[in-house]
Amino acid sequence: MTTLLVSHHACAGHDMGESHPERPERLRAVEQALEAEIFQMLARDSAPRAPREAILRVHPADYVAAVEEASPIQGRVRVDQDTSMSPGTWEAAVRAAGGAVFAVDEVMTGRVANAFVATRPPGHHAEISTPMGFCFFNNAAIAARHAQAAHGAERVAIVDFDVHHGNGTQHIFWDDKTILYASSHEMPLFPGTGARDERGEHDQIVNAPLRSGDTGENVREAYESVILPRLAAFAPDLLIVSAGFDAHFRDPLGNVNLREEDFAWLTRKLMAVAQKCCGARVVSVLEGGYDLEGLGRSAAAHVAALMEA
Ligand SMILES: [Zn+2]
């Protein structure tokens, strides 16, 4: 079965300035890494715009309208301390959410085995009504709700291995027993949430904090002892991965020291659980990753592992 790669050139049109780490070149780095021979087998599709109803399952209409209205015609508008909008931001954000929704459609209908959505802006810091930490719409959350509303998935799991905690995803699903949110992330680090005792109203939030300087060994331990058993016990109908690659040792925004082979290991372990509980259905969406070389190599290792399905 095929692995699908979803992207869109408009996602490079969101520009927060030359010195901003979440920059258009990130997508080019991923694209270049996925031009290698072994990736010729990938199915490739452009991300459509997210249907408005898909976004509205997570974000209220007045917030969506406010983001659209804040889009500048020229120049840049700052929306939080480290997040701003350029003329291309709205289109990029709607394509990033749409790519995740489209990937869910393709995987849930069995047209492909699994999918990687290489888009930006990322999503896991986006709160219900607040853009935050380079994020506007919570792409993984929108994808999870879409799987439930459009494909009848009862339980969806979101596993987040970005070096930062996905505060937005956690808050969105805090009181939702149909969604398991499990995250490994460095603490203390932005955004400050993600302590082990944050467990959600139904004990369906699983936080496995890491420490500065942790290596692949620590991360493997966190997954073997905490996240993978909880994921298997939850037995989701679909696994969504918030795939941030900023836990790579080269990354300037995190201090965890993962290597490409650690991301491949993580991917294979997650796929093994998905194989047992949900017909191997996995949709992976790009979150962070700010060292271009580390990002490209890690995303390639991740996608190569997905292709082993
Ligand atoms: Zn991150």
PDB file of C-alpha atoms and ligand atoms in Angstrom:
ATOM      1  CA  MET A   1       0.000   0.000   0.000  1.00  0.00           C
ATOM      2  CA  THR A   2       0.985   3.537  -0.688  1.00  0.00           C
ATOM      3  CA  THR A   3       2.141   6.388   1.493  1.00  0.00           C
ATOM      4  CA  LEU A   4       0.712   9.759   0.489  1.00  0.00           C
ATOM      5  CA  LEU A   5       2.608  13.043   0.686  1.00  0.00           C
ATOM      6  CA  VAL A   6       0.366  16.115   0.862  1.00  0.00           C
ATOM      7  CA  SER A   7       1.715  19.633   0.430  1.00  0.00           C
ATOM      8  CA  HIS A   8       0.983  22.928  -1.314  1.00  0.00           C
ATOM      9  CA  HIS A   9       3.224  25.678  -2.647  1.00  0.00           C
ATOM     10  CA  ALA A  10       0.969  28.298  -1.002  1.00  0.00           C
ATOM     11  CA  CYS A  11       2.224  27.063   2.374  1.00  0.00           C
ATOM     12  CA  ALA A  12       5.556  28.716   1.516  1.00  0.00           C
ATOM     13  CA  GLY A  13       3.733  32.030   1.048  1.00  0.00           C
ATOM     14  CA  HIS A  14       3.326  32.576   4.789  1.00  0.00           C
ATOM     15  CA  ASP A  15       6.281  34.752   5.740  1.00  0.00           C
ATOM     16  CA  MET A  16       6.998  35.965   9.269  1.00  0.00           C
ATOM     17  CA  GLY A  17      10.297  37.613   8.316  1.00  0.00           C
ATOM     18  CA  GLU A  18      13.820  36.552   7.429  1.00  0.00           C
ATOM     19  CA  SER A  19      15.028  36.040  10.963  1.00  0.00           C
ATOM     20  CA  HIS A  20      11.987  34.038  12.052  1.00  0.00           C
ATOM     21  CA  PRO A  21      12.727  30.331  12.625  1.00  0.00           C
ATOM     22  CA  GLU A  22       9.334  29.218  11.229  1.00  0.00           C
ATOM     23  CA  ARG A  23      10.212  30.226   7.680  1.00  0.00           C
ATOM     24  CA  PRO A  24       9.263  29.145   4.169  1.00  0.00           C
ATOM     25  CA  GLU A  25      12.652  27.440   3.638  1.00  0.00           C
ATOM     26  CA  ARG A  26      11.528  24.729   6.084  1.00  0.00           C
ATOM     27  CA  LEU A  27       9.149  23.336   3.481  1.00  0.00           C
ATOM     28  CA  ARG A  28      11.804  23.457   0.775  1.00  0.00           C
ATOM     29  CA  ALA A  29      14.135  21.477   3.080  1.00  0.00           C
ATOM     30  CA  VAL A  30      11.482  18.784   3.530  1.00  0.00           C
ATOM     31  CA  GLU A  31      10.681  18.729  -0.192  1.00  0.00           C
ATOM     32  CA  GLN A  32      14.348  18.408  -1.112  1.00  0.00           C
ATOM     33  CA  ALA A  33      14.891  15.575   1.333  1.00  0.00           C
ATOM     34  CA  LEU A  34      11.896  13.783  -0.198  1.00  0.00           C
ATOM     35  CA  GLU A  35      13.276  14.046  -3.720  1.00  0.00           C
ATOM     36  CA  ALA A  36      15.654  11.110  -3.076  1.00  0.00           C
ATOM     37  CA  GLU A  37      15.157   7.990  -5.169  1.00  0.00           C
ATOM     38  CA  ILE A  38      13.432   5.929  -2.467  1.00  0.00           C
ATOM     39  CA  PHE A  39      10.651   8.513  -2.314  1.00  0.00           C
ATOM     40  CA  GLN A  40       9.663   8.087  -5.957  1.00  0.00           C
ATOM     41  CA  MET A  41       7.114   5.523  -4.732  1.00  0.00           C
ATOM     42  CA  LEU A  42       5.179   8.156  -2.771  1.00  0.00           C
ATOM     43  CA  ALA A  43       1.760   9.233  -4.001  1.00  0.00           C
ATOM     44  CA  ARG A  44       1.739  13.044  -4.061  1.00  0.00           C
ATOM     45  CA  ASP A  45      -1.205  15.404  -3.837  1.00  0.00           C
ATOM     46  CA  SER A  46      -1.771  19.116  -3.345  1.00  0.00           C
ATOM     47  CA  ALA A  47      -3.481  20.215  -0.156  1.00  0.00           C
ATOM     48  CA  PRO A  48      -6.966  21.577  -0.892  1.00  0.00           C
ATOM     49  CA  ARG A  49      -8.390  24.450   1.154  1.00  0.00           C
ATOM     50  CA  ALA A  50     -10.066  23.157   4.294  1.00  0.00           C
ATOM     51  CA  PRO A  51     -13.853  23.269   4.081  1.00  0.00           C
ATOM     52  CA  ARG A  52     -14.982  25.951   6.508  1.00  0.00           C
ATOM     53  CA  GLU A  53     -17.145  23.432   8.359  1.00  0.00           C
ATOM     54  CA  ALA A  54     -14.046  21.356   9.110  1.00  0.00           C
ATOM     55  CA  ILE A  55     -12.274  24.319  10.733  1.00  0.00           C
ATOM     56  CA  LEU A  56     -15.473  25.242  12.613  1.00  0.00           C
ATOM     57  CA  ARG A  57     -15.478  21.881  14.395  1.00  0.00           C
ATOM     58  CA  VAL A  58     -12.527  23.191  16.423  1.00  0.00           C
ATOM     59  CA  HIS A  59     -12.462  26.998  16.131  1.00  0.00           C
ATOM     60  CA  PRO A  60     -15.537  29.282  16.506  1.00  0.00           C
ATOM     61  CA  ALA A  61     -16.714  31.302  13.514  1.00  0.00           C
ATOM     62  CA  ASP A  62     -15.783  34.665  15.053  1.00  0.00           C
ATOM     63  CA  TYR A  63     -12.191  33.491  15.544  1.00  0.00           C
ATOM     64  CA  VAL A  64     -11.927  32.179  11.971  1.00  0.00           C
ATOM     65  CA  ALA A  65     -13.337  35.492  10.695  1.00  0.00           C
ATOM     66  CA  ALA A  66     -10.909  37.452  12.882  1.00  0.00           C
ATOM     67  CA  VAL A  67      -7.926  35.550  11.469  1.00  0.00           C
ATOM     68  CA  GLU A  68      -9.140  36.156   7.924  1.00  0.00           C
ATOM     69  CA  GLU A  69      -9.766  39.845   8.584  1.00  0.00           C
ATOM     70  CA  ALA A  70      -6.363  40.269  10.236  1.00  0.00           C
ATOM     71  CA  SER A  71      -4.629  39.146   7.018  1.00  0.00           C
ATOM     72  CA  PRO A  72      -2.688  42.142   5.728  1.00  0.00           C
ATOM     73  CA  ILE A  73      -2.750  43.185   2.082  1.00  0.00           C
ATOM     74  CA  GLN A  74       0.895  44.075   2.416  1.00  0.00           C
ATOM     75  CA  GLY A  75       3.507  44.009   5.145  1.00  0.00           C
ATOM     76  CA  ARG A  76       3.093  42.046   8.326  1.00  0.00           C
ATOM     77  CA  VAL A  77       0.730  42.097  11.307  1.00  0.00           C
ATOM     78  CA  ARG A  78       1.830  40.700  14.634  1.00  0.00           C
ATOM     79  CA  VAL A  79      -0.788  38.536  16.382  1.00  0.00           C
ATOM     80  CA  ASP A  80       1.247  37.392  19.380  1.00  0.00           C
ATOM     81  CA  GLN A  81       4.748  37.815  20.723  1.00  0.00           C
ATOM     82  CA  ASP A  82       6.291  35.513  18.130  1.00  0.00           C
ATOM     83  CA  THR A  83       3.581  35.005  15.508  1.00  0.00           C
ATOM     84  CA  SER A  84       2.682  37.313  12.659  1.00  0.00           C
ATOM     85  CA  MET A  85       0.644  37.313   9.464  1.00  0.00           C
ATOM     86  CA  SER A  86       1.772  38.218   5.956  1.00  0.00           C
ATOM     87  CA  PRO A  87      -0.433  38.503   2.855  1.00  0.00           C
ATOM     88  CA  GLY A  88       0.043  34.747   2.215  1.00  0.00           C
ATOM     89  CA  THR A  89      -0.752  33.543   5.721  1.00  0.00           C
ATOM     90  CA  TRP A  90      -4.483  32.985   5.371  1.00  0.00           C
ATOM     91  CA  GLU A  91      -4.090  30.854   2.249  1.00  0.00           C
ATOM     92  CA  ALA A  92      -1.249  28.860   3.841  1.00  0.00           C
ATOM     93  CA  ALA A  93      -3.220  28.268   7.044  1.00  0.00           C
ATOM     94  CA  VAL A  94      -6.337  27.134   5.185  1.00  0.00           C
ATOM     95  CA  ARG A  95      -4.233  24.782   3.011  1.00  0.00           C
ATOM     96  CA  ALA A  96      -2.407  23.394   6.068  1.00  0.00           C
ATOM     97  CA  ALA A  97      -5.717  22.549   7.737  1.00  0.00           C
ATOM     98  CA  GLY A  98      -7.102  21.330   4.411  1.00  0.00           C
ATOM     99  CA  GLY A  99      -4.116  19.064   3.802  1.00  0.00           C
ATOM    100  CA  ALA A 100      -4.727  17.351   7.136  1.00  0.00           C
ATOM    101  CA  VAL A 101      -8.441  16.934   6.360  1.00  0.00           C
ATOM    102  CA  PHE A 102      -7.681  15.572   2.880  1.00  0.00           C
ATOM    103  CA  ALA A 103      -5.129  13.114   4.287  1.00  0.00           C
ATOM    104  CA  VAL A 104      -7.780  11.831   6.729  1.00  0.00           C
ATOM    105  CA  ASP A 105     -10.172  11.297   3.802  1.00  0.00           C
ATOM    106  CA  GLU A 106      -7.564   9.361   1.830  1.00  0.00           C
ATOM    107  CA  VAL A 107      -6.473   7.179   4.754  1.00  0.00           C
ATOM    108  CA  MET A 108      -9.945   6.535   6.214  1.00  0.00           C
ATOM    109  CA  THR A 109     -11.303   5.425   2.835  1.00  0.00           C
ATOM    110  CA  GLY A 110      -8.330   3.110   2.331  1.00  0.00           C
ATOM    111  CA  ARG A 111      -7.070   4.780  -0.828  1.00  0.00           C
ATOM    112  CA  VAL A 112      -3.635   4.984   0.796  1.00  0.00           C
ATOM    113  CA  ALA A 113      -2.062   3.219   3.783  1.00  0.00           C
ATOM    114  CA  ASN A 114      -0.921   6.358   5.574  1.00  0.00           C
ATOM    115  CA  ALA A 115      -0.014   9.978   4.866  1.00  0.00           C
ATOM    116  CA  PHE A 116       2.441  12.733   5.743  1.00  0.00           C
ATOM    117  CA  VAL A 117       1.184  16.307   5.485  1.00  0.00           C
ATOM    118  CA  ALA A 118       4.126  18.637   4.815  1.00  0.00           C
ATOM    119  CA  THR A 119       2.543  22.034   5.286  1.00  0.00           C
ATOM    120  CA  ARG A 120       2.905  25.162   7.401  1.00  0.00           C
ATOM    121  CA  PRO A 121       1.935  27.024   9.522  1.00  0.00           C
ATOM    122  CA  PRO A 122       2.038  24.323  12.193  1.00  0.00           C
ATOM    123  CA  GLY A 123      -0.944  23.862  14.522  1.00  0.00           C
ATOM    124  CA  HIS A 124      -0.464  22.322  17.951  1.00  0.00           C
ATOM    125  CA  HIS A 125      -0.081  25.599  19.896  1.00  0.00           C
ATOM    126  CA  ALA A 126      -3.234  27.123  18.353  1.00  0.00           C
ATOM    127  CA  GLU A 127      -5.885  27.479  21.043  1.00  0.00           C
ATOM    128  CA  ILE A 128      -9.627  27.417  20.350  1.00  0.00           C
ATOM    129  CA  SER A 129      -9.809  31.203  19.899  1.00  0.00           C
ATOM    130  CA  THR A 130      -6.182  32.349  20.002  1.00  0.00           C
ATOM    131  CA  PRO A 131      -3.269  32.077  17.577  1.00  0.00           C
ATOM    132  CA  MET A 132      -0.087  31.179  19.441  1.00  0.00           C
ATOM    133  CA  GLY A 133       3.473  29.976  18.970  1.00  0.00           C
ATOM    134  CA  PHE A 134       3.597  30.196  15.130  1.00  0.00           C
ATOM    135  CA  CYS A 135       0.145  28.497  14.891  1.00  0.00           C
ATOM    136  CA  PHE A 136      -3.279  29.737  13.704  1.00  0.00           C
ATOM    137  CA  PHE A 137      -5.494  26.673  13.207  1.00  0.00           C
ATOM    138  CA  ASN A 138      -4.952  23.425  15.069  1.00  0.00           C
ATOM    139  CA  ASN A 139      -4.470  21.136  12.077  1.00  0.00           C
ATOM    140  CA  ALA A 140      -4.213  17.877  14.060  1.00  0.00           C
ATOM    141  CA  ALA A 141      -7.350  18.699  16.075  1.00  0.00           C
ATOM    142  CA  ILE A 142      -9.275  19.609  12.911  1.00  0.00           C
ATOM    143  CA  ALA A 143      -8.147  16.314  11.346  1.00  0.00           C
ATOM    144  CA  ALA A 144      -9.273  14.326  14.412  1.00  0.00           C
ATOM    145  CA  ARG A 145     -12.721  15.932  14.485  1.00  0.00           C
ATOM    146  CA  HIS A 146     -13.056  15.411  10.732  1.00  0.00           C
ATOM    147  CA  ALA A 147     -12.290  11.690  11.098  1.00  0.00           C
ATOM    148  CA  GLN A 148     -15.110  11.475  13.634  1.00  0.00           C
ATOM    149  CA  ALA A 149     -17.670  13.636  11.822  1.00  0.00           C
ATOM    150  CA  ALA A 150     -17.076  12.508   8.235  1.00  0.00           C
ATOM    151  CA  HIS A 151     -15.814   8.939   8.653  1.00  0.00           C
ATOM    152  CA  GLY A 152     -17.455   7.683  11.821  1.00  0.00           C
ATOM    153  CA  ALA A 153     -14.233   7.194  13.765  1.00  0.00           C
ATOM    154  CA  GLU A 154     -15.182   6.752  17.411  1.00  0.00           C
ATOM    155  CA  ARG A 155     -11.802   7.161  19.048  1.00  0.00           C
ATOM    156  CA  VAL A 156      -8.890   9.099  17.602  1.00  0.00           C
ATOM    157  CA  ALA A 157      -5.426   9.277  19.147  1.00  0.00           C
ATOM    158  CA  ILE A 158      -3.026  12.164  18.610  1.00  0.00           C
ATOM    159  CA  VAL A 159       0.598  11.452  19.481  1.00  0.00           C
ATOM    160  CA  ASP A 160       2.806  14.545  19.533  1.00  0.00           C
ATOM    161  CA  PHE A 161       6.607  14.171  19.500  1.00  0.00           C
ATOM    162  CA  ASP A 162       7.392  17.833  18.808  1.00  0.00           C
ATOM    163  CA  VAL A 163       9.895  19.119  21.394  1.00  0.00           C
ATOM    164  CA  HIS A 164       7.258  21.624  22.575  1.00  0.00           C
ATOM    165  CA  HIS A 165       4.062  20.660  24.350  1.00  0.00           C
ATOM    166  CA  GLY A 166       0.893  20.981  22.259  1.00  0.00           C
ATOM    167  CA  ASN A 167      -1.013  23.206  24.660  1.00  0.00           C
ATOM    168  CA  GLY A 168      -3.706  23.931  22.084  1.00  0.00           C
ATOM    169  CA  THR A 169      -4.434  20.280  21.326  1.00  0.00           C
ATOM    170  CA  GLN A 170      -4.498  19.459  25.024  1.00  0.00           C
ATOM    171  CA  HIS A 171      -6.957  22.269  25.816  1.00  0.00           C
ATOM    172  CA  ILE A 172      -9.219  21.507  22.857  1.00  0.00           C
ATOM    173  CA  PHE A 173      -9.620  17.882  23.953  1.00  0.00           C
ATOM    174  CA  TRP A 174      -9.295  18.336  27.744  1.00  0.00           C
ATOM    175  CA  ASP A 175     -12.859  17.165  28.348  1.00  0.00           C
ATOM    176  CA  ASP A 176     -13.238  14.772  25.394  1.00  0.00           C
ATOM    177  CA  LYS A 177     -13.007  11.089  26.233  1.00  0.00           C
ATOM    178  CA  THR A 178     -13.090  10.107  22.543  1.00  0.00           C
ATOM    179  CA  ILE A 179      -9.645  11.632  21.931  1.00  0.00           C
ATOM    180  CA  LEU A 180      -6.378  10.462  23.455  1.00  0.00           C
ATOM    181  CA  TYR A 181      -3.705  13.158  23.371  1.00  0.00           C
ATOM    182  CA  ALA A 182      -0.215  11.893  24.235  1.00  0.00           C
ATOM    183  CA  SER A 183       2.838  14.132  24.110  1.00  0.00           C
ATOM    184  CA  SER A 184       6.559  13.871  24.746  1.00  0.00           C
ATOM    185  CA  HIS A 185       8.205  17.275  25.073  1.00  0.00           C
ATOM    186  CA  GLU A 186      11.000  19.106  26.823  1.00  0.00           C
ATOM    187  CA  MET A 187      10.160  20.776  30.140  1.00  0.00           C
ATOM    188  CA  PRO A 188      10.703  23.459  31.158  1.00  0.00           C
ATOM    189  CA  LEU A 189      10.305  24.986  27.710  1.00  0.00           C
ATOM    190  CA  PHE A 190       7.709  26.995  25.763  1.00  0.00           C
ATOM    191  CA  PRO A 191       4.725  26.944  26.220  1.00  0.00           C
ATOM    192  CA  GLY A 192       5.090  25.763  29.836  1.00  0.00           C
ATOM    193  CA  THR A 193       2.218  23.267  29.894  1.00  0.00           C
ATOM    194  CA  GLY A 194       2.500  19.477  29.724  1.00  0.00           C
ATOM    195  CA  ALA A 195       3.313  18.392  33.269  1.00  0.00           C
ATOM    196  CA  ARG A 196       2.759  14.728  34.034  1.00  0.00           C
ATOM    197  CA  ASP A 197      -0.200  15.521  36.308  1.00  0.00           C
ATOM    198  CA  GLU A 198      -2.147  17.268  33.499  1.00  0.00           C
ATOM    199  CA  ARG A 199      -4.334  14.304  32.563  1.00  0.00           C
ATOM    200  CA  GLY A 200      -7.627  15.672  31.221  1.00  0.00           C
ATOM    201  CA  GLU A 201     -11.130  15.192  32.608  1.00  0.00           C
ATOM    202  CA  HIS A 202     -11.162  11.518  31.627  1.00  0.00           C
ATOM    203  CA  ASP A 203      -7.500  10.634  32.153  1.00  0.00           C
ATOM    204  CA  GLN A 204      -7.111  10.650  28.368  1.00  0.00           C
ATOM    205  CA  ILE A 205      -4.309  13.232  28.229  1.00  0.00           C
ATOM    206  CA  VAL A 206      -0.878  11.640  28.618  1.00  0.00           C
ATOM    207  CA  ASN A 207       2.117  13.875  29.185  1.00  0.00           C
ATOM    208  CA  ALA A 208       5.630  12.444  29.207  1.00  0.00           C
ATOM    209  CA  PRO A 209       7.958  15.393  29.830  1.00  0.00           C
ATOM    210  CA  LEU A 210      11.621  15.148  28.850  1.00  0.00           C
ATOM    211  CA  ARG A 211      14.573  17.062  30.241  1.00  0.00           C
ATOM    212  CA  SER A 212      17.075  19.296  28.531  1.00  0.00           C
ATOM    213  CA  GLY A 213      19.895  17.070  27.287  1.00  0.00           C
ATOM    214  CA  ASP A 214      17.776  13.924  26.990  1.00  0.00           C
ATOM    215  CA  THR A 215      18.726  11.568  24.180  1.00  0.00           C
ATOM    216  CA  GLY A 216      17.058   8.891  22.091  1.00  0.00           C
ATOM    217  CA  GLU A 217      17.447   6.479  24.987  1.00  0.00           C
ATOM    218  CA  ASN A 218      15.292   8.662  27.263  1.00  0.00           C
ATOM    219  CA  VAL A 219      12.714   9.183  24.552  1.00  0.00           C
ATOM    220  CA  ARG A 220      12.513   5.460  23.784  1.00  0.00           C
ATOM    221  CA  GLU A 221      12.020   4.798  27.501  1.00  0.00           C
ATOM    222  CA  ALA A 222       9.194   7.376  27.658  1.00  0.00           C
ATOM    223  CA  TYR A 223       7.420   5.725  24.736  1.00  0.00           C
ATOM    224  CA  GLU A 224       8.002   2.109  25.825  1.00  0.00           C
ATOM    225  CA  SER A 225       6.890   2.705  29.398  1.00  0.00           C
ATOM    226  CA  VAL A 226       4.174   5.354  29.050  1.00  0.00           C
ATOM    227  CA  ILE A 227       2.924   6.466  25.650  1.00  0.00           C
ATOM    228  CA  LEU A 228       2.836   3.231  23.616  1.00  0.00           C
ATOM    229  CA  PRO A 229       1.000   1.195  26.283  1.00  0.00           C
ATOM    230  CA  ARG A 230      -1.574   3.977  26.720  1.00  0.00           C
ATOM    231  CA  LEU A 231      -2.009   4.252  22.952  1.00  0.00           C
ATOM    232  CA  ALA A 232      -2.519   0.495  22.599  1.00  0.00           C
ATOM    233  CA  ALA A 233      -5.007   0.423  25.497  1.00  0.00           C
ATOM    234  CA  PHE A 234      -7.007   3.295  23.968  1.00  0.00           C
ATOM    235  CA  ALA A 235      -7.275   1.351  20.684  1.00  0.00           C
ATOM    236  CA  PRO A 236      -8.027   4.305  18.397  1.00  0.00           C
ATOM    237  CA  ASP A 237      -9.720   4.039  15.008  1.00  0.00           C
ATOM    238  CA  LEU A 238      -7.137   6.442  13.588  1.00  0.00           C
ATOM    239  CA  LEU A 239      -3.721   7.606  14.762  1.00  0.00           C
ATOM    240  CA  ILE A 240      -2.754  11.207  14.043  1.00  0.00           C
ATOM    241  CA  VAL A 241       0.870  12.175  14.619  1.00  0.00           C
ATOM    242  CA  SER A 242       1.852  15.747  15.437  1.00  0.00           C
ATOM    243  CA  ALA A 243       5.245  15.328  13.839  1.00  0.00           C
ATOM    244  CA  GLY A 244       7.592  18.057  14.974  1.00  0.00           C
ATOM    245  CA  PHE A 245      11.271  17.472  14.375  1.00  0.00           C
ATOM    246  CA  ASP A 246      12.635  20.095  16.762  1.00  0.00           C
ATOM    247  CA  ALA A 247      13.748  17.428  19.243  1.00  0.00           C
ATOM    248  CA  HIS A 248      16.599  16.843  16.752  1.00  0.00           C
ATOM    249  CA  PHE A 249      20.029  17.523  18.275  1.00  0.00           C
ATOM    250  CA  ARG A 250      20.759  20.266  15.733  1.00  0.00           C
ATOM    251  CA  ASP A 251      17.570  22.216  16.438  1.00  0.00           C
ATOM    252  CA  PRO A 252      18.026  25.757  17.780  1.00  0.00           C
ATOM    253  CA  LEU A 253      14.714  25.865  19.722  1.00  0.00           C
ATOM    254  CA  GLY A 254      15.025  22.675  21.757  1.00  0.00           C
ATOM    255  CA  ASN A 255      17.646  20.896  23.838  1.00  0.00           C
ATOM    256  CA  VAL A 256      16.709  17.268  23.285  1.00  0.00           C
ATOM    257  CA  ASN A 257      19.222  15.273  21.283  1.00  0.00           C
ATOM    258  CA  LEU A 258      17.347  12.997  18.908  1.00  0.00           C
ATOM    259  CA  ARG A 259      18.880  11.712  15.698  1.00  0.00           C
ATOM    260  CA  GLU A 260      17.148  10.709  12.492  1.00  0.00           C
ATOM    261  CA  GLU A 261      17.159   7.043  13.517  1.00  0.00           C
ATOM    262  CA  ASP A 262      15.245   7.934  16.681  1.00  0.00           C
ATOM    263  CA  PHE A 263      12.449   9.463  14.581  1.00  0.00           C
ATOM    264  CA  ALA A 264      12.448   6.306  12.425  1.00  0.00           C
ATOM    265  CA  TRP A 265      12.234   4.160  15.578  1.00  0.00           C
ATOM    266  CA  LEU A 266       9.369   6.265  16.961  1.00  0.00           C
ATOM    267  CA  THR A 267       7.509   6.059  13.666  1.00  0.00           C
ATOM    268  CA  ARG A 268       7.867   2.275  13.467  1.00  0.00           C
ATOM    269  CA  LYS A 269       6.697   1.819  17.062  1.00  0.00           C
ATOM    270  CA  LEU A 270       3.629   4.017  16.487  1.00  0.00           C
ATOM    271  CA  MET A 271       2.870   2.155  13.250  1.00  0.00           C
ATOM    272  CA  ALA A 272       3.107  -1.182  15.038  1.00  0.00           C
ATOM    273  CA  VAL A 273       0.381  -0.110  17.472  1.00  0.00           C
ATOM    274  CA  ALA A 274      -1.712   1.302  14.615  1.00  0.00           C
ATOM    275  CA  GLN A 275      -1.288  -1.982  12.759  1.00  0.00           C
ATOM    276  CA  LYS A 276      -2.842  -3.857  15.679  1.00  0.00           C
ATOM    277  CA  CYS A 277      -5.703  -1.508  16.544  1.00  0.00           C
ATOM    278  CA  CYS A 278      -6.730   0.519  13.505  1.00  0.00           C
ATOM    279  CA  GLY A 279      -5.695  -1.186  10.294  1.00  0.00           C
ATOM    280  CA  ALA A 280      -2.423   0.786  10.310  1.00  0.00           C
ATOM    281  CA  ARG A 281      -4.272   4.048   9.602  1.00  0.00           C
ATOM    282  CA  VAL A 282      -1.820   6.890  10.350  1.00  0.00           C
ATOM    283  CA  VAL A 283      -2.008  10.551   9.342  1.00  0.00           C
ATOM    284  CA  SER A 284       1.119  12.505  10.257  1.00  0.00           C
ATOM    285  CA  VAL A 285       1.116  16.298  10.154  1.00  0.00           C
ATOM    286  CA  LEU A 286       4.227  18.458  10.257  1.00  0.00           C
ATOM    287  CA  GLU A 287       4.581  20.677  13.323  1.00  0.00           C
ATOM    288  CA  GLY A 288       7.987  22.214  14.204  1.00  0.00           C
ATOM    289  CA  GLY A 289      11.609  21.581  13.190  1.00  0.00           C
ATOM    290  CA  TYR A 290      13.820  24.629  12.721  1.00  0.00           C
ATOM    291  CA  ASP A 291      17.257  23.404  11.698  1.00  0.00           C
ATOM    292  CA  LEU A 292      16.884  22.909   7.971  1.00  0.00           C
ATOM    293  CA  GLU A 293      19.303  19.996   7.733  1.00  0.00           C
ATOM    294  CA  GLY A 294      17.967  18.284  10.867  1.00  0.00           C
ATOM    295  CA  LEU A 295      14.403  18.841   9.680  1.00  0.00           C
ATOM    296  CA  GLY A 296      15.000  17.473   6.176  1.00  0.00           C
ATOM    297  CA  ARG A 297      16.872  14.383   7.358  1.00  0.00           C
ATOM    298  CA  SER A 298      14.391  13.653  10.158  1.00  0.00           C
ATOM    299  CA  ALA A 299      11.322  14.087   7.962  1.00  0.00           C
ATOM    300  CA  ALA A 300      12.923  11.757   5.399  1.00  0.00           C
ATOM    301  CA  ALA A 301      13.546   9.117   8.078  1.00  0.00           C
ATOM    302  CA  HIS A 302       9.947   9.485   9.281  1.00  0.00           C
ATOM    303  CA  VAL A 303       8.436   9.175   5.809  1.00  0.00           C
ATOM    304  CA  ALA A 304      10.731   6.268   4.863  1.00  0.00           C
ATOM    305  CA  ALA A 305       9.448   4.434   7.946  1.00  0.00           C
ATOM    306  CA  LEU A 306       5.837   5.246   7.025  1.00  0.00           C
ATOM    307  CA  MET A 307       6.515   3.672   3.614  1.00  0.00           C
ATOM    308  CA  GLU A 308       7.301   0.348   5.292  1.00  0.00           C
ATOM    309  CA  ALA A 309       3.574  -0.115   6.008  1.00  0.00           C
TER     310      ALA A 309
HETATM  311 ZN    ZN B   1       8.009  22.699  18.414  1.00  0.00          ZN
END
